[in-house]
PDB file of N, CA and C in Angstrom:
ATOM      1  N   MET W  24       0.792  -1.111  -0.011  1.00  0.00           N
ATOM      2  CA  MET W  24       0.013  -0.153   0.111  1.00  0.00           C
ATOM      3  C   MET W  24       0.709   1.200   0.150  1.00  0.00           C
ATOM      4  N   VAL W  25       2.006   1.116   0.686  1.00  0.00           N
ATOM      5  CA  VAL W  25       3.068   2.370   0.866  1.00  0.00           C
ATOM      6  C   VAL W  25       3.381   2.740  -0.599  1.00  0.00           C
ATOM      7  N   ALA W  26       3.662   1.667  -1.407  1.00  0.00           N
ATOM      8  CA  ALA W  26       4.409   1.957  -2.570  1.00  0.00           C
ATOM      9  C   ALA W  26       3.095   2.488  -3.730  1.00  0.00           C
ATOM     10  N   LEU W  27       1.990   1.962  -3.669  1.00  0.00           N
ATOM     11  CA  LEU W  27       0.839   2.187  -4.421  1.00  0.00           C
ATOM     12  C   LEU W  27       0.567   3.947  -3.987  1.00  0.00           C
ATOM     13  N   TYR W  28       0.685   4.210  -2.667  1.00  0.00           N
ATOM     14  CA  TYR W  28       0.318   5.587  -2.449  1.00  0.00           C
ATOM     15  C   TYR W  28       1.437   6.198  -2.964  1.00  0.00           C
ATOM     16  N   LYS W  29       2.563   6.185  -2.686  1.00  0.00           N
ATOM     17  CA  LYS W  29       3.659   6.968  -3.208  1.00  0.00           C
ATOM     18  C   LYS W  29       3.502   7.287  -4.682  1.00  0.00           C
ATOM     19  N   GLU W  30       3.224   6.124  -5.623  1.00  0.00           N
ATOM     20  CA  GLU W  30       2.948   6.026  -7.142  1.00  0.00           C
ATOM     21  C   GLU W  30       1.650   6.968  -7.678  1.00  0.00           C
ATOM     22  N   PHE W  31       0.665   6.750  -6.466  1.00  0.00           N
ATOM     23  CA  PHE W  31      -0.685   7.234  -7.254  1.00  0.00           C
ATOM     24  C   PHE W  31      -1.261   8.476  -6.412  1.00  0.00           C
ATOM     25  N   HIS W  32      -0.667   9.029  -5.391  1.00  0.00           N
ATOM     26  CA  HIS W  32      -1.205   9.940  -4.635  1.00  0.00           C
ATOM     27  C   HIS W  32      -1.456  11.115  -5.479  1.00  0.00           C
ATOM     28  N   SER W  33      -0.302  11.509  -6.097  1.00  0.00           N
ATOM     29  CA  SER W  33      -0.367  12.759  -6.828  1.00  0.00           C
ATOM     30  C   SER W  33      -1.191  12.723  -7.899  1.00  0.00           C
ATOM     31  N   LYS W  34      -1.669  11.472  -8.239  1.00  0.00           N
ATOM     32  CA  LYS W  34      -2.727  11.350  -9.389  1.00  0.00           C
ATOM     33  C   LYS W  34      -4.091  11.302  -8.964  1.00  0.00           C
ATOM     34  N   GLY W  35      -4.109  11.237  -7.675  1.00  0.00           N
ATOM     35  CA  GLY W  35      -5.820  11.383  -7.113  1.00  0.00           C
ATOM     36  C   GLY W  35      -5.882  10.490  -6.037  1.00  0.00           C
ATOM     37  N   LEU W  36      -5.018   9.336  -5.809  1.00  0.00           N
ATOM     38  CA  LEU W  36      -5.176   8.082  -4.935  1.00  0.00           C
ATOM     39  C   LEU W  36      -5.163   8.839  -3.458  1.00  0.00           C
ATOM     40  N   ASN W  37      -6.350   8.735  -2.919  1.00  0.00           N
ATOM     41  CA  ASN W  37      -6.500   8.730  -1.102  1.00  0.00           C
ATOM     42  C   ASN W  37      -6.813   7.458  -0.790  1.00  0.00           C
ATOM     43  N   ILE W  38      -6.111   7.439   0.467  1.00  0.00           N
ATOM     44  CA  ILE W  38      -6.376   6.093   1.457  1.00  0.00           C
ATOM     45  C   ILE W  38      -6.511   6.434   2.603  1.00  0.00           C
ATOM     46  N   VAL W  39      -7.728   5.800   3.277  1.00  0.00           N
ATOM     47  CA  VAL W  39      -7.811   5.984   4.738  1.00  0.00           C
ATOM     48  C   VAL W  39      -7.954   4.489   5.362  1.00  0.00           C
ATOM     49  N   GLY W  40      -6.873   4.287   6.411  1.00  0.00           N
ATOM     50  CA  GLY W  40      -6.771   3.281   7.032  1.00  0.00           C
ATOM     51  C   GLY W  40      -7.702   3.150   8.256  1.00  0.00           C
ATOM     52  N   VAL W  41      -8.694   2.112   8.447  1.00  0.00           N
ATOM     53  CA  VAL W  41      -9.128   1.900   9.695  1.00  0.00           C
ATOM     54  C   VAL W  41      -8.614   0.850  10.313  1.00  0.00           C
ATOM     55  N   SER W  42      -8.311   1.062  11.727  1.00  0.00           N
ATOM     56  CA  SER W  42      -7.613   0.139  12.416  1.00  0.00           C
ATOM     57  C   SER W  42      -9.014  -0.381  13.477  1.00  0.00           C
ATOM     58  N   LEU W  43      -8.356  -1.660  13.710  1.00  0.00           N
ATOM     59  CA  LEU W  43      -9.169  -2.368  14.722  1.00  0.00           C
ATOM     60  C   LEU W  43      -8.692  -2.600  15.872  1.00  0.00           C
ATOM     61  N   ASP W  44      -7.613  -2.048  15.994  1.00  0.00           N
ATOM     62  CA  ASP W  44      -6.743  -2.008  17.278  1.00  0.00           C
ATOM     63  C   ASP W  44      -7.166  -1.824  18.620  1.00  0.00           C
ATOM     64  N   LYS W  45      -6.731  -2.072  19.753  1.00  0.00           N
ATOM     65  CA  LYS W  45      -7.487  -1.809  21.113  1.00  0.00           C
ATOM     66  C   LYS W  45      -6.436  -0.899  21.697  1.00  0.00           C
ATOM     67  N   ASP W  46      -5.183  -0.941  21.563  1.00  0.00           N
ATOM     68  CA  ASP W  46      -4.173  -0.172  22.208  1.00  0.00           C
ATOM     69  C   ASP W  46      -3.743   1.182  21.412  1.00  0.00           C
ATOM     70  N   ALA W  47      -3.896   2.225  21.715  1.00  0.00           N
ATOM     71  CA  ALA W  47      -3.651   3.746  21.066  1.00  0.00           C
ATOM     72  C   ALA W  47      -2.123   3.608  20.887  1.00  0.00           C
ATOM     73  N   ALA W  48      -1.463   3.493  21.820  1.00  0.00           N
ATOM     74  CA  ALA W  48       0.041   3.687  21.655  1.00  0.00           C
ATOM     75  C   ALA W  48       0.656   2.510  20.675  1.00  0.00           C
ATOM     76  N   LYS W  49       0.392   1.104  20.674  1.00  0.00           N
ATOM     77  CA  LYS W  49       0.679   0.301  19.717  1.00  0.00           C
ATOM     78  C   LYS W  49       0.354   0.593  18.397  1.00  0.00           C
ATOM     79  N   TRP W  50      -0.993   1.156  18.231  1.00  0.00           N
ATOM     80  CA  TRP W  50      -1.574   1.389  16.825  1.00  0.00           C
ATOM     81  C   TRP W  50      -0.511   2.582  16.413  1.00  0.00           C
ATOM     82  N   LYS W  51      -0.282   3.748  16.996  1.00  0.00           N
ATOM     83  CA  LYS W  51       0.384   4.623  16.554  1.00  0.00           C
ATOM     84  C   LYS W  51       2.101   4.298  16.181  1.00  0.00           C
ATOM     85  N   GLU W  52       2.252   3.391  17.022  1.00  0.00           N
ATOM     86  CA  GLU W  52       3.700   2.975  16.840  1.00  0.00           C
ATOM     87  C   GLU W  52       3.806   2.130  15.544  1.00  0.00           C
ATOM     88  N   ALA W  53       2.791   1.333  15.153  1.00  0.00           N
ATOM     89  CA  ALA W  53       2.720   0.577  14.080  1.00  0.00           C
ATOM     90  C   ALA W  53       2.698   1.433  12.561  1.00  0.00           C
ATOM     91  N   ILE W  54       1.742   2.624  12.904  1.00  0.00           N
ATOM     92  CA  ILE W  54       1.751   3.686  12.046  1.00  0.00           C
ATOM     93  C   ILE W  54       2.914   4.087  11.441  1.00  0.00           C
ATOM     94  N   ALA W  55       3.886   4.499  12.495  1.00  0.00           N
ATOM     95  CA  ALA W  55       5.012   5.168  12.364  1.00  0.00           C
ATOM     96  C   ALA W  55       6.249   4.080  11.745  1.00  0.00           C
ATOM     97  N   LYS W  56       6.152   2.851  12.183  1.00  0.00           N
ATOM     98  CA  LYS W  56       6.875   2.004  11.817  1.00  0.00           C
ATOM     99  C   LYS W  56       6.894   1.764  10.246  1.00  0.00           C
ATOM    100  N   ASP W  57       5.444   1.568   9.808  1.00  0.00           N
ATOM    101  CA  ASP W  57       5.288   1.115   8.608  1.00  0.00           C
ATOM    102  C   ASP W  57       5.309   2.230   7.746  1.00  0.00           C
ATOM    103  N   GLY W  58       5.518   3.535   8.242  1.00  0.00           N
ATOM    104  CA  GLY W  58       5.514   4.578   7.137  1.00  0.00           C
ATOM    105  C   GLY W  58       4.142   4.998   6.233  1.00  0.00           C
ATOM    106  N   LEU W  59       3.197   4.655   7.187  1.00  0.00           N
ATOM    107  CA  LEU W  59       1.746   5.089   6.606  1.00  0.00           C
ATOM    108  C   LEU W  59       1.627   6.453   6.894  1.00  0.00           C
ATOM    109  N   THR W  60       1.617   7.085   5.724  1.00  0.00           N
ATOM    110  CA  THR W  60       1.406   8.849   5.803  1.00  0.00           C
ATOM    111  C   THR W  60      -0.111   9.411   5.385  1.00  0.00           C
ATOM    112  N   TRP W  61      -0.976   8.352   5.080  1.00  0.00           N
ATOM    113  CA  TRP W  61      -2.407   8.950   4.652  1.00  0.00           C
ATOM    114  C   TRP W  61      -3.076   8.797   6.032  1.00  0.00           C
ATOM    115  N   THR W  62      -4.395   9.293   5.993  1.00  0.00           N
ATOM    116  CA  THR W  62      -5.242   9.301   7.086  1.00  0.00           C
ATOM    117  C   THR W  62      -5.462   8.160   7.758  1.00  0.00           C
ATOM    118  N   GLN W  63      -5.362   7.900   8.960  1.00  0.00           N
ATOM    119  CA  GLN W  63      -5.603   6.919   9.799  1.00  0.00           C
ATOM    120  C   GLN W  63      -6.877   6.984  10.914  1.00  0.00           C
ATOM    121  N   VAL W  64      -7.767   6.002  10.983  1.00  0.00           N
ATOM    122  CA  VAL W  64      -8.669   6.259  11.993  1.00  0.00           C
ATOM    123  C   VAL W  64      -8.757   5.187  12.713  1.00  0.00           C
ATOM    124  N   SER W  65      -9.363   5.200  13.919  1.00  0.00           N
ATOM    125  CA  SER W  65      -9.543   4.054  14.957  1.00  0.00           C
ATOM    126  C   SER W  65     -10.295   4.730  16.132  1.00  0.00           C
ATOM    127  N   ASN W  66     -11.407   3.874  16.398  1.00  0.00           N
ATOM    128  CA  ASN W  66     -12.066   4.179  17.774  1.00  0.00           C
ATOM    129  C   ASN W  66     -11.588   3.402  18.722  1.00  0.00           C
ATOM    130  N   LEU W  67     -10.506   2.471  18.684  1.00  0.00           N
ATOM    131  CA  LEU W  67     -10.068   1.537  19.595  1.00  0.00           C
ATOM    132  C   LEU W  67     -10.917   0.317  20.190  1.00  0.00           C
ATOM    133  N   LYS W  68     -11.727  -0.071  19.390  1.00  0.00           N
ATOM    134  CA  LYS W  68     -13.137  -0.832  19.471  1.00  0.00           C
ATOM    135  C   LYS W  68     -12.856  -2.330  18.880  1.00  0.00           C
ATOM    136  N   PHE W  69     -11.554  -2.696  18.706  1.00  0.00           N
ATOM    137  CA  PHE W  69     -11.433  -3.927  17.969  1.00  0.00           C
ATOM    138  C   PHE W  69     -12.474  -4.424  16.984  1.00  0.00           C
ATOM    139  N   TRP W  70     -13.181  -5.413  16.861  1.00  0.00           N
ATOM    140  CA  TRP W  70     -14.352  -5.919  16.207  1.00  0.00           C
ATOM    141  C   TRP W  70     -15.482  -5.135  16.198  1.00  0.00           C
ATOM    142  N   ASP W  71     -15.454  -4.469  17.336  1.00  0.00           N
ATOM    143  CA  ASP W  71     -16.824  -3.237  17.425  1.00  0.00           C
ATOM    144  C   ASP W  71     -16.447  -2.195  16.945  1.00  0.00           C
ATOM    145  N   GLU W  72     -15.405  -1.941  15.745  1.00  0.00           N
ATOM    146  CA  GLU W  72     -15.308  -0.793  15.127  1.00  0.00           C
ATOM    147  C   GLU W  72     -16.620  -0.576  14.100  1.00  0.00           C
ATOM    148  N   PRO W  73     -17.199   0.813  14.539  1.00  0.00           N
ATOM    149  CA  PRO W  73     -18.306   0.917  13.733  1.00  0.00           C
ATOM    150  C   PRO W  73     -17.925   0.816  12.024  1.00  0.00           C
ATOM    151  N   ILE W  74     -17.058   1.560  11.737  1.00  0.00           N
ATOM    152  CA  ILE W  74     -16.662   1.541  10.405  1.00  0.00           C
ATOM    153  C   ILE W  74     -16.719   0.338   9.703  1.00  0.00           C
ATOM    154  N   ALA W  75     -16.002  -0.785  10.484  1.00  0.00           N
ATOM    155  CA  ALA W  75     -15.775  -2.196  10.275  1.00  0.00           C
ATOM    156  C   ALA W  75     -17.330  -2.834   9.996  1.00  0.00           C
ATOM    157  N   LYS W  76     -18.021  -2.543  10.949  1.00  0.00           N
ATOM    158  CA  LYS W  76     -19.586  -3.013  10.882  1.00  0.00           C
ATOM    159  C   LYS W  76     -20.113  -2.525   9.897  1.00  0.00           C
ATOM    160  N   GLN W  77     -19.749  -1.392   9.464  1.00  0.00           N
ATOM    161  CA  GLN W  77     -20.622  -0.476   8.388  1.00  0.00           C
ATOM    162  C   GLN W  77     -20.192  -1.350   7.198  1.00  0.00           C
ATOM    163  N   TYR W  78     -18.917  -1.670   6.754  1.00  0.00           N
ATOM    164  CA  TYR W  78     -18.511  -2.239   5.722  1.00  0.00           C
ATOM    165  C   TYR W  78     -18.845  -3.992   5.693  1.00  0.00           C
ATOM    166  N   ASN W  79     -19.199  -4.381   6.781  1.00  0.00           N
ATOM    167  CA  ASN W  79     -19.355  -5.961   7.138  1.00  0.00           C
ATOM    168  C   ASN W  79     -17.794  -6.559   7.068  1.00  0.00           C
ATOM    169  N   VAL W  80     -16.849  -6.094   7.539  1.00  0.00           N
ATOM    170  CA  VAL W  80     -15.525  -6.401   7.642  1.00  0.00           C
ATOM    171  C   VAL W  80     -15.637  -7.730   8.432  1.00  0.00           C
ATOM    172  N   GLU W  81     -15.034  -8.917   8.066  1.00  0.00           N
ATOM    173  CA  GLU W  81     -15.281  -9.990   8.658  1.00  0.00           C
ATOM    174  C   GLU W  81     -13.701 -10.706   9.148  1.00  0.00           C
ATOM    175  N   SER W  82     -12.785 -10.210   8.243  1.00  0.00           N
ATOM    176  CA  SER W  82     -11.493 -10.625   8.473  1.00  0.00           C
ATOM    177  C   SER W  82     -10.677  -9.366   8.128  1.00  0.00           C
ATOM    178  N   ILE W  83      -9.234  -9.345   8.344  1.00  0.00           N
ATOM    179  CA  ILE W  83      -8.222  -8.132   8.119  1.00  0.00           C
ATOM    180  C   ILE W  83      -7.148  -9.011   7.322  1.00  0.00           C
ATOM    181  N   PRO W  84      -6.373  -8.398   6.460  1.00  0.00           N
ATOM    182  CA  PRO W  84      -6.824  -7.028   6.255  1.00  0.00           C
ATOM    183  C   PRO W  84      -7.819  -7.000   5.055  1.00  0.00           C
ATOM    184  N   ALA W  85      -8.532  -5.948   4.989  1.00  0.00           N
ATOM    185  CA  ALA W  85      -9.673  -5.840   4.098  1.00  0.00           C
ATOM    186  C   ALA W  85      -9.506  -4.568   3.471  1.00  0.00           C
ATOM    187  N   THR W  86      -9.880  -4.588   1.946  1.00  0.00           N
ATOM    188  CA  THR W  86      -9.711  -3.345   1.215  1.00  0.00           C
ATOM    189  C   THR W  86     -10.879  -3.292   0.492  1.00  0.00           C
ATOM    190  N   PHE W  87     -11.214  -1.938   0.511  1.00  0.00           N
ATOM    191  CA  PHE W  87     -12.342  -1.218  -0.349  1.00  0.00           C
ATOM    192  C   PHE W  87     -12.046  -0.258  -1.291  1.00  0.00           C
ATOM    193  N   ILE W  88     -12.271  -0.245  -2.342  1.00  0.00           N
ATOM    194  CA  ILE W  88     -11.898   0.701  -3.324  1.00  0.00           C
ATOM    195  C   ILE W  88     -13.314   1.476  -3.639  1.00  0.00           C
ATOM    196  N   LEU W  89     -13.279   2.891  -3.267  1.00  0.00           N
ATOM    197  CA  LEU W  89     -14.550   3.717  -3.727  1.00  0.00           C
ATOM    198  C   LEU W  89     -14.191   4.516  -4.868  1.00  0.00           C
ATOM    199  N   ASP W  90     -15.008   4.877  -5.635  1.00  0.00           N
ATOM    200  CA  ASP W  90     -15.128   5.743  -6.560  1.00  0.00           C
ATOM    201  C   ASP W  90     -15.283   7.185  -6.146  1.00  0.00           C
ATOM    202  N   ALA W  91     -15.180   8.087  -7.069  1.00  0.00           N
ATOM    203  CA  ALA W  91     -15.243   9.587  -6.618  1.00  0.00           C
ATOM    204  C   ALA W  91     -16.468   9.910  -5.819  1.00  0.00           C
ATOM    205  N   SER W  92     -17.641   9.151  -6.297  1.00  0.00           N
ATOM    206  CA  SER W  92     -18.753   9.524  -5.606  1.00  0.00           C
ATOM    207  C   SER W  92     -19.199   8.609  -4.260  1.00  0.00           C
ATOM    208  N   GLY W  93     -18.235   7.967  -3.925  1.00  0.00           N
ATOM    209  CA  GLY W  93     -18.236   6.967  -2.585  1.00  0.00           C
ATOM    210  C   GLY W  93     -18.758   5.434  -2.754  1.00  0.00           C
ATOM    211  N   LYS W  94     -19.275   5.264  -3.771  1.00  0.00           N
ATOM    212  CA  LYS W  94     -19.655   3.997  -4.366  1.00  0.00           C
ATOM    213  C   LYS W  94     -18.406   2.843  -3.993  1.00  0.00           C
ATOM    214  N   VAL W  95     -18.554   1.683  -3.644  1.00  0.00           N
ATOM    215  CA  VAL W  95     -17.848   0.736  -3.600  1.00  0.00           C
ATOM    216  C   VAL W  95     -17.790  -0.142  -5.091  1.00  0.00           C
ATOM    217  N   VAL W  96     -16.593   0.101  -5.388  1.00  0.00           N
ATOM    218  CA  VAL W  96     -16.590  -0.467  -6.871  1.00  0.00           C
ATOM    219  C   VAL W  96     -15.644  -1.627  -6.768  1.00  0.00           C
ATOM    220  N   ALA W  97     -14.816  -2.151  -5.801  1.00  0.00           N
ATOM    221  CA  ALA W  97     -14.138  -3.273  -5.502  1.00  0.00           C
ATOM    222  C   ALA W  97     -13.779  -3.558  -4.003  1.00  0.00           C
ATOM    223  N   GLN W  98     -13.477  -4.785  -4.070  1.00  0.00           N
ATOM    224  CA  GLN W  98     -13.120  -5.198  -2.672  1.00  0.00           C
ATOM    225  C   GLN W  98     -12.118  -6.396  -2.481  1.00  0.00           C
ATOM    226  N   ASP W  99     -11.338  -6.385  -1.574  1.00  0.00           N
ATOM    227  CA  ASP W  99     -10.126  -7.377  -1.333  1.00  0.00           C
ATOM    228  C   ASP W  99      -9.242  -7.517  -2.433  1.00  0.00           C
ATOM    229  N   LEU W 100      -8.973  -6.700  -3.244  1.00  0.00           N
ATOM    230  CA  LEU W 100      -7.955  -6.809  -4.294  1.00  0.00           C
ATOM    231  C   LEU W 100      -6.797  -6.712  -3.721  1.00  0.00           C
ATOM    232  N   ARG W 101      -5.656  -7.392  -4.367  1.00  0.00           N
ATOM    233  CA  ARG W 101      -4.498  -7.745  -3.900  1.00  0.00           C
ATOM    234  C   ARG W 101      -3.441  -7.464  -5.057  1.00  0.00           C
ATOM    235  N   GLY W 102      -2.017  -7.019  -4.815  1.00  0.00           N
ATOM    236  CA  GLY W 102      -1.051  -6.950  -5.729  1.00  0.00           C
ATOM    237  C   GLY W 102      -1.500  -6.353  -7.205  1.00  0.00           C
ATOM    238  N   ASP W 103      -1.033  -7.290  -8.184  1.00  0.00           N
ATOM    239  CA  ASP W 103      -1.373  -6.500  -9.487  1.00  0.00           C
ATOM    240  C   ASP W 103      -2.743  -6.138  -9.727  1.00  0.00           C
ATOM    241  N   GLU W 104      -3.728  -7.012  -9.153  1.00  0.00           N
ATOM    242  CA  GLU W 104      -5.095  -6.552  -9.416  1.00  0.00           C
ATOM    243  C   GLU W 104      -5.899  -5.265  -8.885  1.00  0.00           C
ATOM    244  N   LEU W 105      -5.190  -4.894  -7.616  1.00  0.00           N
ATOM    245  CA  LEU W 105      -5.354  -3.827  -6.924  1.00  0.00           C
ATOM    246  C   LEU W 105      -4.879  -2.581  -7.689  1.00  0.00           C
ATOM    247  N   LYS W 106      -3.369  -2.801  -8.204  1.00  0.00           N
ATOM    248  CA  LYS W 106      -2.868  -1.658  -8.910  1.00  0.00           C
ATOM    249  C   LYS W 106      -3.791  -1.285 -10.012  1.00  0.00           C
ATOM    250  N   ALA W 107      -4.057  -2.471 -10.794  1.00  0.00           N
ATOM    251  CA  ALA W 107      -4.786  -2.135 -12.294  1.00  0.00           C
ATOM    252  C   ALA W 107      -5.832  -1.464 -11.822  1.00  0.00           C
ATOM    253  N   LYS W 108      -6.683  -1.862 -10.773  1.00  0.00           N
ATOM    254  CA  LYS W 108      -8.127  -1.172 -10.616  1.00  0.00           C
ATOM    255  C   LYS W 108      -7.785   0.202 -10.296  1.00  0.00           C
ATOM    256  N   ILE W 109      -6.795   0.570  -9.651  1.00  0.00           N
ATOM    257  CA  ILE W 109      -6.528   1.779  -9.149  1.00  0.00           C
ATOM    258  C   ILE W 109      -6.142   2.583 -10.608  1.00  0.00           C
ATOM    259  N   GLN W 110      -5.163   2.056 -11.299  1.00  0.00           N
ATOM    260  CA  GLN W 110      -4.972   2.723 -12.722  1.00  0.00           C
ATOM    261  C   GLN W 110      -6.110   2.983 -13.470  1.00  0.00           C
ATOM    262  N   GLU W 111      -6.935   2.039 -13.473  1.00  0.00           N
ATOM    263  CA  GLU W 111      -8.208   2.188 -14.423  1.00  0.00           C
ATOM    264  C   GLU W 111      -9.111   3.371 -13.920  1.00  0.00           C
ATOM    265  N   LEU W 112      -9.283   3.424 -12.379  1.00  0.00           N
ATOM    266  CA  LEU W 112     -10.234   4.526 -12.010  1.00  0.00           C
ATOM    267  C   LEU W 112      -9.631   5.740 -12.109  1.00  0.00           C
ATOM    268  N   LEU W 113      -8.457   5.860 -11.781  1.00  0.00           N
ATOM    269  CA  LEU W 113      -7.684   7.210 -12.073  1.00  0.00           C
ATOM    270  C   LEU W 113      -7.690   7.757 -13.251  1.00  0.00           C
ATOM    271  N   ALA W 114      -7.734   6.772 -14.359  1.00  0.00           N
ATOM    272  CA  ALA W 114      -7.768   7.269 -15.887  1.00  0.00           C
ATOM    273  C   ALA W 114      -8.812   7.725 -16.582  1.00  0.00           C
ATOM    274  N   LYS W 115     -10.131   7.791 -15.463  1.00  0.00           N
ATOM    275  CA  LYS W 115     -11.249   8.270 -15.888  1.00  0.00           C
ATOM    276  C   LYS W 115     -11.291   9.613 -15.798  1.00  0.00           C
TER     277      LYS W 115
END
């Protein structure tokens, strides 16, 4: 995700990380360690995280690609498939 963000952020890609952590210090430490520079949110409620419930997240990691209108257009893509979908949407 870090590499994708670096490559595509200037072209319009935005990422919002939603954490299911319970410990704020460990969560913030992981953000710094992994070099996550995009927006990070968490209510520190583990599986009771309201955003995870809203999107029916049942396992992690979970990815959701939303278009400019906020509609989910793809879910749980990884690797080359994820990159291709991002390129496709940014080309529109």
